[in-house]
Coordinates of N, CA and C in Angstrom, one line a residue:
X30 N 0.9 19.5 -19.6 CA 1.3 20.3 -18.2 C -0.1 20.5 -17.7
X31 N -1.8 20.7 -17.9 CA -2.1 20.2 -17.8 C -3.3 18.8 -18.2
X32 N -3.2 18.2 -18.3 CA -2.9 17.1 -17.8 C -2.7 16.7 -16.7
X33 N -1.2 17.5 -16.2 CA -1.2 16.8 -15.3 C -2.0 17.4 -14.2
X34 N -2.6 18.5 -14.3 CA -3.0 19.2 -13.5 C -4.3 18.8 -13.1
X35 N -4.4 18.6 -13.6 CA -6.2 17.8 -13.5 C -6.6 16.5 -12.4
X36 N -5.8 15.7 -12.6 CA -5.2 15.3 -11.2 C -6.1 15.9 -9.4
X37 N -5.1 17.4 -8.9 CA -6.4 18.2 -8.2 C -7.3 18.7 -8.4
X38 N -7.6 17.9 -9.7 CA -9.4 17.9 -9.3 C -10.2 17.3 -8.7
X39 N -9.2 16.2 -9.2 CA -9.9 14.7 -9.0 C -9.6 14.1 -7.7
X40 N -8.2 14.4 -7.4 CA -7.8 14.4 -5.3 C -7.4 15.0 -5.1
X41 N -7.8 15.4 -4.1 CA -7.2 15.9 -2.8 C -5.5 15.5 -2.1
X42 N -5.1 16.6 -2.2 CA -4.1 15.7 -2.1 C -4.0 17.4 -0.1
X43 N -3.7 16.1 1.3 CA -3.6 16.6 1.4 C -2.2 17.8 2.6
X44 N -2.4 18.7 3.6 CA -1.1 19.6 3.3 C -0.2 17.9 3.8
X45 N 1.2 18.5 3.4 CA 2.1 17.8 3.8 C 1.9 15.8 3.2
X46 N 1.6 15.5 2.4 CA 1.5 14.2 2.1 C 2.5 14.0 1.3
X47 N 2.9 12.6 1.1 CA 3.8 12.4 0.3 C 3.4 11.1 -1.0
X48 N 4.1 11.5 -2.0 CA 4.3 11.2 -3.3 C 5.0 10.5 -3.8
X49 N 4.9 9.1 -4.4 CA 6.3 9.5 -4.8 C 5.4 8.3 -7.0
X50 N 6.4 9.4 -8.1 CA 6.0 9.3 -9.2 C 6.7 8.5 -9.8
X51 N 6.6 7.5 -9.5 CA 6.4 6.0 -11.0 C 7.5 5.7 -12.2
X52 N 7.9 6.0 -12.3 CA 8.6 6.4 -13.4 C 8.4 7.7 -14.2
X53 N 8.9 8.9 -13.7 CA 8.6 9.7 -13.9 C 8.7 10.2 -15.5
X54 N 10.3 9.8 -15.9 CA 10.5 10.5 -17.0 C 11.3 12.1 -16.9
X55 N 9.9 12.9 -17.5 CA 10.3 13.9 -17.7 C 9.2 14.7 -16.3
X56 N 9.4 14.0 -15.8 CA 8.7 14.7 -14.7 C 7.3 15.2 -14.6
X57 N 6.5 14.1 -15.3 CA 4.9 14.4 -14.9 C 4.8 12.4 -14.6
X58 N 3.4 12.9 -14.0 CA 3.1 14.5 -12.8 C 3.6 15.1 -11.8
X59 N 5.0 14.7 -11.3 CA 5.2 14.5 -9.9 C 5.3 15.8 -10.1
X60 N 6.3 16.4 -10.8 CA 6.5 17.8 -10.8 C 5.8 18.8 -11.0
X61 N 4.9 18.7 -11.9 CA 3.4 19.6 -11.8 C 2.3 19.1 -10.8
X62 N 2.4 18.4 -10.0 CA 1.5 18.5 -8.9 C 2.4 19.1 -7.6
X63 N 4.2 18.7 -7.7 CA 4.8 19.7 -6.6 C 4.6 20.8 -6.8
X64 N 4.8 21.5 -8.3 CA 4.0 23.1 -8.7 C 2.9 23.7 -8.5
X65 N 2.4 22.7 -8.5 CA 1.3 23.4 -7.9 C 0.8 23.4 -6.4
X66 N 1.4 22.4 -5.5 CA 1.7 22.1 -4.4 C 2.6 21.4 -3.8
X67 N 3.3 23.5 -4.0 CA 4.4 23.0 -2.4 C 4.9 22.3 -1.5
X68 N 3.8 21.8 -0.7 CA 3.6 21.2 -0.1 C 3.2 20.1 0.4
X69 N 3.1 19.4 -1.6 CA 4.1 17.9 -1.2 C 5.5 16.7 -0.7
X70 N 5.4 16.6 -0.1 CA 6.6 16.0 0.1 C 6.5 14.6 -1.2
X71 N 7.3 15.0 -2.5 CA 7.5 14.6 -3.1 C 8.9 13.6 -3.6
X72 N 8.7 12.3 -4.7 CA 9.4 10.9 -4.8 C 9.6 11.3 -6.2
X73 N 10.9 11.7 -7.0 CA 11.1 10.9 -8.2 C 11.9 9.8 -8.6
X74 N 11.2 8.2 -9.2 CA 11.7 7.5 -9.1 C 11.5 7.7 -11.2
X75 N 12.6 6.2 -11.5 CA 13.1 6.3 -12.7 C 14.8 5.8 -12.6
X76 N 13.7 4.7 -13.8 CA 15.6 4.0 -14.5 C 17.1 5.2 -14.7
X77 N 16.2 6.0 -15.8 CA 17.9 6.5 -15.9 C 17.9 7.5 -15.5
X78 N 19.3 7.2 -14.9 CA 20.0 8.8 -14.3 C 19.8 10.0 -14.8
X79 N 20.1 10.2 -16.3 CA 20.6 11.1 -16.8 C 18.9 12.6 -16.9
X80 N 17.6 11.2 -16.4 CA 16.5 12.3 -16.4 C 16.2 12.6 -15.0
X81 N 16.5 12.4 -14.3 CA 17.0 12.5 -12.5 C 17.9 13.7 -12.0
X82 N 19.1 13.5 -13.1 CA 19.5 15.0 -13.0 C 19.3 16.7 -13.8
X83 N 18.7 15.7 -14.7 CA 17.7 17.0 -15.1 C 17.0 18.0 -14.3
X84 N 15.7 16.0 -13.5 CA 15.0 17.1 -13.1 C 15.7 17.6 -11.4
X85 N 16.8 17.6 -11.4 CA 17.2 17.3 -10.2 C 18.0 19.4 -10.5
X86 N 18.5 19.7 -11.5 CA 18.6 20.7 -12.6 C 17.7 22.0 -12.5
X87 N 16.7 20.5 -12.5 CA 15.2 21.9 -12.9 C 14.2 22.0 -11.5
X88 N 14.4 21.1 -10.3 CA 14.1 21.6 -8.8 C 14.8 22.7 -9.0
X89 N 15.9 22.6 -9.0 CA 17.2 23.2 -8.8 C 16.6 24.9 -9.3
X90 N 16.8 25.6 -10.1 CA 16.0 26.2 -11.1 C 15.0 26.8 -10.1
X91 N 14.0 26.1 -10.3 CA 12.9 26.4 -10.3 C 12.1 27.1 -8.5
X92 N 13.9 27.0 -7.6 CA 13.9 27.1 -6.1 C 12.9 26.0 -5.1
X93 N 12.1 24.5 -6.6 CA 11.5 23.7 -5.9 C 11.9 22.7 -4.3
X94 N 11.8 22.2 -3.1 CA 12.8 21.9 -2.0 C 11.5 20.7 -2.3
X95 N 11.8 20.0 -1.3 CA 11.5 18.4 -0.5 C 11.2 17.3 -1.7
X96 N 11.8 17.8 -2.3 CA 12.4 16.4 -3.9 C 13.2 15.5 -4.2
X97 N 12.9 14.3 -3.4 CA 13.6 13.7 -3.6 C 13.9 13.0 -4.8
X98 N 14.7 12.2 -5.8 CA 15.7 11.9 -6.7 C 15.3 10.1 -6.8
X99 N 15.3 9.3 -6.9 CA 15.7 7.8 -6.9 C 15.9 7.3 -8.4
X100 N 17.6 7.4 -8.4 CA 17.9 6.0 -9.5 C 17.8 5.3 -9.5
X101 N 16.4 4.0 -9.5 CA 16.5 2.9 -9.2 C 15.8 2.4 -10.4
X102 N 15.3 0.3 -10.5 CA 14.3 0.2 -11.2 C 12.7 0.3 -10.3
X103 N 12.0 0.7 -10.2 CA 10.3 1.6 -9.1 C 10.1 -0.6 -9.3
X104 N 11.1 -1.8 -9.9 CA 10.2 -3.0 -9.2 C 10.9 -3.4 -8.2
X105 N 12.9 -2.9 -8.0 CA 13.3 -3.3 -7.3 C 13.7 -2.9 -5.4
X106 N 13.0 -0.8 -6.1 CA 12.7 0.0 -4.5 C 12.4 -0.7 -4.2
X107 N 10.9 -0.9 -4.2 CA 10.1 -1.2 -3.0 C 9.6 -2.8 -2.3
X108 N 11.2 -3.0 -2.9 CA 12.2 -4.5 -2.1 C 12.7 -4.4 -1.0
X109 N 13.0 -3.3 -0.8 CA 14.5 -2.5 -0.1 C 13.3 -1.7 0.9
X110 N 13.9 -1.7 2.3 CA 13.8 -1.3 3.5 C 13.0 0.3 3.4
X111 N 12.3 0.5 4.4 CA 11.6 1.7 3.6 C 10.9 2.4 3.1
X112 N 11.3 2.2 2.3 CA 10.3 2.3 0.9 C 8.8 1.1 1.1
X113 N 8.4 0.0 0.6 CA 6.7 -0.5 1.9 C 6.3 0.6 2.4
X114 N 4.9 0.7 1.8 CA 3.8 0.9 2.0 C 4.5 2.7 2.8
X115 N 5.2 3.7 2.4 CA 5.6 4.3 2.6 C 4.6 5.9 2.7
X116 N 4.1 5.7 1.3 CA 3.3 7.2 0.7 C 1.9 6.7 0.2
X117 N 1.3 8.6 0.1 CA -0.2 9.8 1.0 C -0.5 8.5 -0.6
X118 N 0.4 8.9 -1.7 CA 0.3 8.7 -3.4 C 0.9 7.9 -3.6
X119 N 0.3 7.2 -5.0 CA 1.8 6.6 -5.8 C 1.0 6.7 -7.1
X120 N 1.4 7.6 -8.6 CA 1.3 8.3 -9.5 C 2.6 7.6 -10.4
X121 N 1.7 7.2 -11.8 CA 2.1 6.8 -13.2 C 1.5 7.2 -13.7
X122 N 2.3 8.2 -14.8 CA 1.8 8.3 -16.0 C 2.6 7.8 -17.5
X123 N 1.5 6.9 -18.0 CA 2.3 6.6 -19.8 C 3.6 5.3 -19.2
X124 N 3.7 4.5 -18.4 CA 4.9 3.5 -18.3 C 4.8 1.7 -18.4
X125 N 3.2 2.1 -17.5 CA 3.2 0.2 -19.0 C 1.4 0.0 -18.6
X126 N 0.8 -1.4 -18.3 CA 0.0 -1.3 -18.6 C -0.8 -1.5 -17.1
X127 N -1.7 -1.3 -17.1 CA -1.5 -1.5 -15.7 C -1.9 -3.0 -14.5
X128 N -2.3 -3.5 -15.3 CA -1.8 -4.9 -14.3 C -0.8 -4.5 -14.1
X129 N 0.5 -4.5 -14.3 CA 2.0 -3.9 -13.7 C 2.3 -2.7 -13.5
X130 N 1.0 -2.3 -13.8 CA 1.1 -0.5 -13.0 C 0.6 -1.3 -11.4
X131 N 0.2 -2.0 -11.3 CA -0.2 -2.3 -10.2 C 0.8 -2.8 -8.9
X132 N 1.2 -3.8 -10.1 CA 2.2 -4.5 -9.2 C 3.3 -3.4 -8.8
X133 N 4.0 -2.9 -9.6 CA 4.7 -2.3 -9.3 C 4.5 -0.5 -8.5
X134 N 3.0 -0.3 -8.5 CA 3.0 0.9 -7.4 C 2.0 0.4 -6.0
X135 N 1.6 -0.2 -6.4 CA 1.3 -1.2 -4.3 C 1.4 -0.7 -3.5
X136 N 2.6 -1.4 -4.0 CA 3.8 -1.8 -2.8 C 3.7 -0.7 -2.3
X137 N 4.2 0.9 -2.6 CA 5.0 1.6 -2.1 C 3.9 2.5 -0.7
X138 N 2.7 2.0 -1.8 CA 1.5 3.1 -1.5 C 1.5 2.4 0.0
X139 N 0.8 3.7 2.0 CA 0.1 3.0 2.9 C -1.4 2.7 2.7
X140 N -1.3 1.7 3.5 CA -3.1 1.4 3.4 C -3.8 2.7 4.5
X141 N -4.8 3.2 3.3 CA -5.3 4.0 3.4 C -5.0 5.3 2.0
X142 N -4.2 4.2 1.5 CA -3.4 6.4 0.5 C -4.0 5.4 -0.8
X143 N -3.7 6.4 -1.8 CA -4.1 5.9 -3.4 C -2.9 5.7 -3.9
X144 N -3.2 4.5 -5.6 CA -1.6 4.7 -6.1 C -3.6 5.7 -7.8
X145 N -2.6 6.4 -7.9 CA -3.6 7.0 -9.6 C -2.7 6.7 -11.0
X146 N -3.2 6.0 -11.9 CA -3.4 5.9 -12.9 C -3.4 6.7 -13.8
X147 N -2.2 7.2 -14.1 CA -2.8 8.7 -15.8 C -2.8 7.4 -16.9
X148 N -3.8 7.1 -17.7 CA -4.7 6.3 -19.0 C -4.9 6.9 -20.4
X149 N -5.4 6.7 -20.9 CA -6.1 6.6 -22.2 C -8.0 6.7 -21.8
X150 N -8.5 7.5 -22.3 CA -10.3 7.1 -22.4 C -10.3 5.7 -22.2
X151 N -10.0 5.0 -23.3 CA -10.7 4.1 -23.7 C -9.8 2.7 -22.9
X152 N -9.6 3.2 -21.7 CA -9.5 1.9 -21.1 C -9.8 0.8 -20.6
X153 N -10.7 0.5 -20.8 CA -12.3 -0.5 -20.0 C -11.5 -1.7 -19.7
X154 N -10.4 -2.2 -21.5 CA -10.1 -3.8 -21.2 C -9.1 -3.7 -20.2
X155 N -8.2 -2.9 -19.8 CA -7.0 -2.4 -18.9 C -7.4 -2.7 -18.0
X156 N -8.0 -1.8 -17.8 CA -9.4 -1.8 -16.6 C -9.8 -3.0 -15.8
X157 N -10.6 -3.3 -16.5 CA -11.3 -4.9 -16.4 C -10.1 -5.7 -16.3
X158 N -9.3 -6.1 -16.3 CA -8.0 -7.6 -16.0 C -7.2 -6.7 -15.7
X159 N -7.3 -5.5 -14.9 CA -6.4 -5.3 -13.6 C -7.2 -5.3 -12.3
X160 N -8.0 -6.0 -12.1 CA -9.7 -5.4 -11.3 C -8.7 -6.8 -9.7
X161 N -9.0 -8.3 -10.4 CA -8.5 -9.3 -9.5 C -7.3 -9.1 -9.1
X162 N -6.6 -8.6 -9.7 CA -4.7 -8.3 -9.5 C -4.5 -7.6 -8.8
X163 N -5.4 -5.6 -9.2 CA -5.6 -5.4 -8.1 C -5.3 -5.1 -6.1
X164 N -6.7 -6.4 -6.3 CA -7.5 -6.9 -4.5 C -5.8 -7.8 -4.0
X165 N -5.6 -8.5 -5.2 CA -4.5 -9.5 -4.3 C -3.6 -9.0 -3.7
X166 N -3.1 -8.3 -4.8 CA -2.2 -6.5 -3.9 C -1.9 -5.7 -3.3
X167 N -4.3 -5.7 -2.6 CA -3.7 -5.4 -0.8 C -4.9 -3.3 -1.8
X168 N -5.4 -4.0 -2.7 CA -6.0 -2.5 -3.3 C -7.9 -3.0 -4.4
X169 N -8.3 -1.4 -4.0 CA -9.2 -1.9 -4.6 C -9.8 -0.4 -5.2
X170 N -10.1 -1.1 -6.9 CA -10.2 -0.4 -7.3 C -11.6 1.2 -7.3
X171 N -11.6 2.4 -7.8 CA -12.5 2.8 -7.3 C -12.7 3.6 -8.5
X172 N -14.3 4.4 -8.6 CA -14.7 4.5 -9.9 C -13.3 5.7 -10.6
X173 N -13.2 5.9 -11.9 CA -12.2 6.6 -12.3 C -12.9 7.9 -13.6
X174 N -11.8 8.6 -13.1 CA -12.3 10.0 -12.8 C -12.7 10.0 -15.6
X175 N -12.6 10.4 -15.7 CA -13.0 10.8 -16.9 C -12.5 12.1 -18.5
X176 N -11.6 13.0 -18.2 CA -11.6 14.1 -18.8 C -11.2 14.3 -20.2
X177 N -11.7 15.5 -20.3 CA -11.1 16.5 -21.9 C -9.7 17.3 -21.3
X178 N -8.3 16.8 -21.5 CA -7.8 17.7 -22.1 C -8.2 19.4 -22.6
X179 N -8.1 20.6 -21.7 CA -8.9 21.6 -22.8 C -7.8 22.4 -24.0
X180 N -8.2 22.5 -24.6 CA -7.1 23.4 -25.9 C -6.8 21.8 -27.5
X181 N -6.9 20.0 -26.3 CA -6.9 19.2 -27.6 C -8.3 18.5 -27.4
X182 N -8.0 17.6 -28.8 CA -8.2 17.2 -28.7 C -8.9 15.5 -27.6
X183 N -7.6 15.6 -26.7 CA -7.4 14.3 -26.4 C -8.8 13.9 -24.5
X184 N -8.7 13.1 -24.8 CA -10.3 12.6 -23.5 C -8.7 11.3 -22.7
X185 N -9.4 11.5 -22.0 CA -7.5 10.8 -20.8 C -9.0 10.3 -19.8
X186 N -8.5 9.6 -18.7 CA -9.0 8.3 -17.2 C -7.3 8.5 -16.5
X187 N -8.0 8.9 -15.7 CA -7.6 8.9 -13.9 C -8.3 7.5 -13.7
X188 N -7.3 6.4 -13.2 CA -8.1 4.9 -12.3 C -7.6 5.5 -11.4
X189 N -8.3 5.4 -10.4 CA -8.0 6.1 -9.1 C -8.3 3.9 -7.9
X190 N -7.0 3.9 -7.2 CA -6.5 2.0 -6.7 C -6.3 2.9 -5.1
X191 N -7.2 2.3 -4.3 CA -7.3 2.5 -2.7 C -6.6 1.3 -2.3
X192 N -5.8 2.4 -1.7 CA -4.7 0.1 -0.8 C -6.0 0.2 0.9
X193 N -7.0 -0.7 1.2 CA -7.7 -1.3 1.8 C -6.5 -2.2 2.7
X194 N -5.6 -3.2 1.9 CA -4.9 -4.1 2.8 C -3.1 -3.7 2.7
X195 N -2.6 -4.1 3.3 CA -1.6 -5.0 2.8 C -0.9 -5.4 1.8
X196 N -0.1 -4.6 1.1 CA 0.9 -5.9 -0.6 C 1.3 -7.0 0.2
X197 N 1.1 -8.3 -0.1 CA 1.7 -9.4 0.6 C 3.2 -9.0 0.0
X198 N 3.8 -10.3 1.2 CA 5.0 -10.3 0.6 C 5.9 -11.1 -1.1
X199 N 6.4 -10.9 -1.3 CA 6.6 -11.5 -2.3 C 6.2 -10.6 -4.0
X200 N 4.9 -8.8 -3.8 CA 5.3 -8.3 -4.7 C 5.7 -6.7 -4.5
X201 N 6.5 -7.1 -5.5 CA 7.0 -7.0 -6.4 C 7.4 -7.9 -6.6
X202 N 7.6 -8.9 -8.2 CA 8.1 -10.3 -8.4 C 9.0 -9.2 -9.2
X203 N 9.9 -10.4 -9.6 CA 11.0 -10.4 -10.9 C 10.8 -9.6 -12.2
X204 N 11.3 -7.3 -12.4 CA 11.0 -7.9 -13.7 C 9.8 -8.8 -14.2
X205 N 10.5 -10.1 -14.6 CA 10.6 -10.5 -16.2 C 9.6 -11.4 -15.7
X206 N 9.4 -11.2 -14.7 CA 8.5 -12.7 -14.2 C 6.9 -11.6 -14.2
X207 N 6.7 -10.3 -13.8 CA 6.2 -9.4 -13.9 C 5.6 -9.3 -15.3
X208 N 6.8 -9.0 -16.8 CA 6.4 -8.9 -18.0 C 5.7 -10.5 -18.2
X209 N 6.4 -11.5 -17.8 CA 5.7 -12.8 -18.6 C 4.5 -13.6 -18.6
X210 N 4.3 -13.1 -16.9 CA 2.5 -13.6 -15.7 C 2.0 -12.7 -15.6
X211 N 1.9 -11.3 -16.5 CA 0.5 -9.9 -14.9 C -0.5 -10.6 -14.7
X212 N 0.0 -9.8 -13.4 CA -1.5 -11.1 -12.5 C -2.8 -9.7 -13.1
X213 N -3.6 -11.5 -12.5 CA -5.5 -10.3 -14.1 C -6.5 -12.7 -13.2

């Protein structure tokens, strides 16, 4: 929870902001952000329906409203009408390598919005490899934030990619193509 809550120290979420949490798994970081910022309009995307069913039950038990759950592969959902350029923020934690994440997540973000990738502190190589691909997808890498999770020996990093131009048509590509030849 602390790992995800730190996002709010590093990024300002305006009232009524929209956020898509790609590959949400058990709801991290999306559910933590929603608990801390109830006005956040959150969409949780995961390829496993059981996870989303559980998150629906958790939302009900916690009285959380304004949370949409979508059972889909993120790279396919981004190509459907109404999803592209629709969110102020996209988040991902422990999903994939940064080049892959940029291709999957940036198409969801509005121009002027941001993609927040939660990564290990020592991700300099990954960050360098993703810079050109992020630009190709309409993004610009901003300074990242390093932090220490209180009460642990764990250091982490938030990578911030600002969306400065629309993502070109044709992205994201099919999953097999993304895996075989990540943008660099």
